[in-house]
Every structure is written in structure tokens, then in C-alpha cells.
């Protein structure tokens, strides 16, 4: 059984920043695998999906997934800009270690 996620406000070991632009065909499966693997390894983590300027259902997909997974948060920017999405995610991260993970 996977360890429970830390309560909000508990120190996080890891923040994963995931810029996402038009990823509706890939996002849900990527998030499922990543959350599962991080839980299995016992990390206290957060996953920040930073949707930026998508014209498909990426934002809705990310929000739907986050609604069921308390370790996942969604940020959004109206313009497609990978660098700005990455920057926003890193600045919002709370983990001791921050990594960027592409979908």
C-alpha cells in the first residue's frame, strides 16, 4: 500500500513542475504514472501542472485529475510560453528539491 500524502503545510521533499501545452492525449496517463511512482517511493511531494495557452482540453483534464489527487495543483497562463510556465511553476513550488518534468 502506498504511504499517505503529507498534510498541507508539511515540509515537502520534492516539487515536480510540469509545463503543459496541448497535452490532452497524454496528460492523464502521465499524471497517473508519476503520482503512483512518487507515492510508491514514499516521497512527500507536490506536482504542479502549469497549463499555458492550450487550445485543447489540457486545462480541464488537469483540473479534473487534480480534483481527485491532493498532491496535484494546476496553474494556468493564457499564452503558450514554455519558459514562463516553467518559471511560474518553480516560483510556486514548495519542495526542498524542484524538478521540471515534461509531459
PDB file of C-alpha atoms in Angstrom:
ATOM      1  CA  UNK A   1       0.000   0.000   0.000  1.00  0.00           C
ATOM      2  CA  UNK A   2       1.239   3.498  -0.828  1.00  0.00           C
ATOM      3  CA  UNK A   3       2.109   5.833   2.032  1.00  0.00           C
ATOM      4  CA  UNK A   4      -0.364   8.637   2.619  1.00  0.00           C
ATOM      5  CA  UNK A   5       0.437  12.040   1.226  1.00  0.00           C
ATOM      6  CA  UNK A   6       1.611  14.652   3.726  1.00  0.00           C
ATOM      7  CA  UNK A   7      -0.961  17.086   5.044  1.00  0.00           C
ATOM      8  CA  UNK A   8      -0.933  20.566   3.558  1.00  0.00           C
ATOM      9  CA  UNK A   9       1.691  22.637   5.328  1.00  0.00           C
ATOM     10  CA  UNK A  10       4.004  19.666   5.945  1.00  0.00           C
ATOM     11  CA  UNK A  11       7.534  20.065   4.576  1.00  0.00           C
ATOM     12  CA  UNK A  12       7.773  18.691   1.056  1.00  0.00           C
ATOM     13  CA  UNK A  13      10.817  16.835  -0.179  1.00  0.00           C
ATOM     14  CA  UNK A  14      10.032  17.225  -3.854  1.00  0.00           C
ATOM     15  CA  UNK A  15       8.153  19.555  -6.182  1.00  0.00           C
ATOM     16  CA  UNK A  16       7.588  18.412  -9.742  1.00  0.00           C
ATOM     17  CA  UNK A  17       6.792  21.226 -12.172  1.00  0.00           C
ATOM     18  CA  UNK A  18       5.087  20.051 -15.349  1.00  0.00           C
ATOM     19  CA  UNK A  19       4.532  22.672 -18.073  1.00  0.00           C
ATOM     20  CA  UNK A  20       1.644  21.519 -20.271  1.00  0.00           C
ATOM     21  CA  UNK A  21       0.558  22.869 -23.651  1.00  0.00           C
ATOM     22  CA  UNK A  22      -1.966  20.922 -25.756  1.00  0.00           C
ATOM     23  CA  UNK A  23      -1.255  17.663 -23.935  1.00  0.00           C
ATOM     24  CA  UNK A  24      -4.804  16.301 -23.706  1.00  0.00           C
ATOM     25  CA  UNK A  25      -3.843  12.980 -25.293  1.00  0.00           C
ATOM     26  CA  UNK A  26      -1.000  12.360 -22.865  1.00  0.00           C
ATOM     27  CA  UNK A  27      -1.575  14.281 -19.646  1.00  0.00           C
ATOM     28  CA  UNK A  28      -3.903  11.971 -17.720  1.00  0.00           C
ATOM     29  CA  UNK A  29      -1.759   8.851 -18.154  1.00  0.00           C
ATOM     30  CA  UNK A  30       1.445  10.761 -17.403  1.00  0.00           C
ATOM     31  CA  UNK A  31      -0.023  12.150 -14.186  1.00  0.00           C
ATOM     32  CA  UNK A  32      -1.327   8.725 -13.114  1.00  0.00           C
ATOM     33  CA  UNK A  33       2.077   7.105 -13.572  1.00  0.00           C
ATOM     34  CA  UNK A  34       4.036   9.930 -11.970  1.00  0.00           C
ATOM     35  CA  UNK A  35       1.795  10.212  -8.884  1.00  0.00           C
ATOM     36  CA  UNK A  36       1.785   6.428  -8.457  1.00  0.00           C
ATOM     37  CA  UNK A  37       5.567   6.133  -8.730  1.00  0.00           C
ATOM     38  CA  UNK A  38       6.230   9.012  -6.341  1.00  0.00           C
ATOM     39  CA  UNK A  39       3.806   7.581  -3.773  1.00  0.00           C
ATOM     40  CA  UNK A  40       5.340   4.111  -4.108  1.00  0.00           C
ATOM     41  CA  UNK A  41       8.739   5.604  -3.309  1.00  0.00           C
ATOM     42  CA  UNK A  42       7.393   7.321  -0.203  1.00  0.00           C
ATOM     43  CA  UNK A  43       8.181  10.903  -1.229  1.00  0.00           C
ATOM     44  CA  UNK A  44       6.450  13.864   0.360  1.00  0.00           C
ATOM     45  CA  UNK A  45       5.729  15.653  -2.913  1.00  0.00           C
ATOM     46  CA  UNK A  46       3.629  18.087  -4.857  1.00  0.00           C
ATOM     47  CA  UNK A  47       3.040  18.095  -8.586  1.00  0.00           C
ATOM     48  CA  UNK A  48       2.366  21.445 -10.241  1.00  0.00           C
ATOM     49  CA  UNK A  49       0.820  21.282 -13.704  1.00  0.00           C
ATOM     50  CA  UNK A  50       1.321  24.632 -15.436  1.00  0.00           C
ATOM     51  CA  UNK A  51      -1.048  24.782 -18.389  1.00  0.00           C
ATOM     52  CA  UNK A  52      -0.086  27.513 -20.805  1.00  0.00           C
ATOM     53  CA  UNK A  53      -2.171  28.637 -23.753  1.00  0.00           C
ATOM     54  CA  UNK A  54      -3.650  25.272 -24.661  1.00  0.00           C
ATOM     55  CA  UNK A  55      -6.376  25.142 -27.301  1.00  0.00           C
ATOM     56  CA  UNK A  56      -7.500  21.631 -26.392  1.00  0.00           C
ATOM     57  CA  UNK A  57      -8.835  20.140 -23.145  1.00  0.00           C
ATOM     58  CA  UNK A  58      -5.480  20.169 -21.311  1.00  0.00           C
ATOM     59  CA  UNK A  59      -6.632  22.633 -18.649  1.00  0.00           C
ATOM     60  CA  UNK A  60      -9.896  20.789 -17.994  1.00  0.00           C
ATOM     61  CA  UNK A  61      -8.074  17.441 -17.918  1.00  0.00           C
ATOM     62  CA  UNK A  62      -5.518  18.765 -15.424  1.00  0.00           C
ATOM     63  CA  UNK A  63      -8.201  20.239 -13.174  1.00  0.00           C
ATOM     64  CA  UNK A  64     -10.207  17.023 -13.254  1.00  0.00           C
ATOM     65  CA  UNK A  65      -7.163  14.983 -12.251  1.00  0.00           C
ATOM     66  CA  UNK A  66      -6.176  17.467  -9.523  1.00  0.00           C
ATOM     67  CA  UNK A  67      -9.679  17.337  -8.032  1.00  0.00           C
ATOM     68  CA  UNK A  68      -9.068  13.679  -7.168  1.00  0.00           C
ATOM     69  CA  UNK A  69      -5.396  13.944  -6.136  1.00  0.00           C
ATOM     70  CA  UNK A  70      -4.493  16.310  -3.321  1.00  0.00           C
ATOM     71  CA  UNK A  71      -0.801  16.384  -4.252  1.00  0.00           C
ATOM     72  CA  UNK A  72      -1.596  17.887  -7.676  1.00  0.00           C
ATOM     73  CA  UNK A  73      -2.177  21.599  -8.284  1.00  0.00           C
ATOM     74  CA  UNK A  74      -2.922  23.398 -11.528  1.00  0.00           C
ATOM     75  CA  UNK A  75      -1.699  26.819 -12.576  1.00  0.00           C
ATOM     76  CA  UNK A  76      -2.654  28.405 -15.880  1.00  0.00           C
ATOM     77  CA  UNK A  77      -1.379  31.128 -18.184  1.00  0.00           C
ATOM     78  CA  UNK A  78      -3.300  32.367 -21.235  1.00  0.00           C
ATOM     79  CA  UNK A  79      -0.280  32.441 -23.562  1.00  0.00           C
ATOM     80  CA  UNK A  80       1.778  29.477 -24.751  1.00  0.00           C
ATOM     81  CA  UNK A  81       5.232  30.103 -23.297  1.00  0.00           C
ATOM     82  CA  UNK A  82       7.235  27.121 -22.030  1.00  0.00           C
ATOM     83  CA  UNK A  83       9.816  29.273 -20.252  1.00  0.00           C
ATOM     84  CA  UNK A  84       7.201  31.334 -18.439  1.00  0.00           C
ATOM     85  CA  UNK A  85       5.281  28.197 -17.477  1.00  0.00           C
ATOM     86  CA  UNK A  86       8.445  26.671 -16.083  1.00  0.00           C
ATOM     87  CA  UNK A  87       9.289  29.876 -14.213  1.00  0.00           C
ATOM     88  CA  UNK A  88       5.790  30.166 -12.716  1.00  0.00           C
ATOM     89  CA  UNK A  89       5.901  26.556 -11.546  1.00  0.00           C
ATOM     90  CA  UNK A  90       9.339  26.868  -9.984  1.00  0.00           C
ATOM     91  CA  UNK A  91       8.340  30.057  -8.166  1.00  0.00           C
ATOM     92  CA  UNK A  92       5.162  28.393  -6.842  1.00  0.00           C
ATOM     93  CA  UNK A  93       6.968  25.224  -5.718  1.00  0.00           C
ATOM     94  CA  UNK A  94       7.370  24.432  -2.020  1.00  0.00           C
ATOM     95  CA  UNK A  95       9.632  21.378  -2.132  1.00  0.00           C
ATOM     96  CA  UNK A  96      13.214  21.190  -0.939  1.00  0.00           C
ATOM     97  CA  UNK A  97      14.078  19.916  -4.428  1.00  0.00           C
ATOM     98  CA  UNK A  98      12.344  21.193  -7.563  1.00  0.00           C
ATOM     99  CA  UNK A  99      12.447  19.345 -10.869  1.00  0.00           C
ATOM    100  CA  UNK A 100      10.833  20.079 -14.218  1.00  0.00           C
ATOM    101  CA  UNK A 101       9.175  17.112 -15.903  1.00  0.00           C
ATOM    102  CA  UNK A 102       7.807  17.334 -19.435  1.00  0.00           C
ATOM    103  CA  UNK A 103       4.592  15.533 -20.273  1.00  0.00           C
TER     104      UNK A 103
END
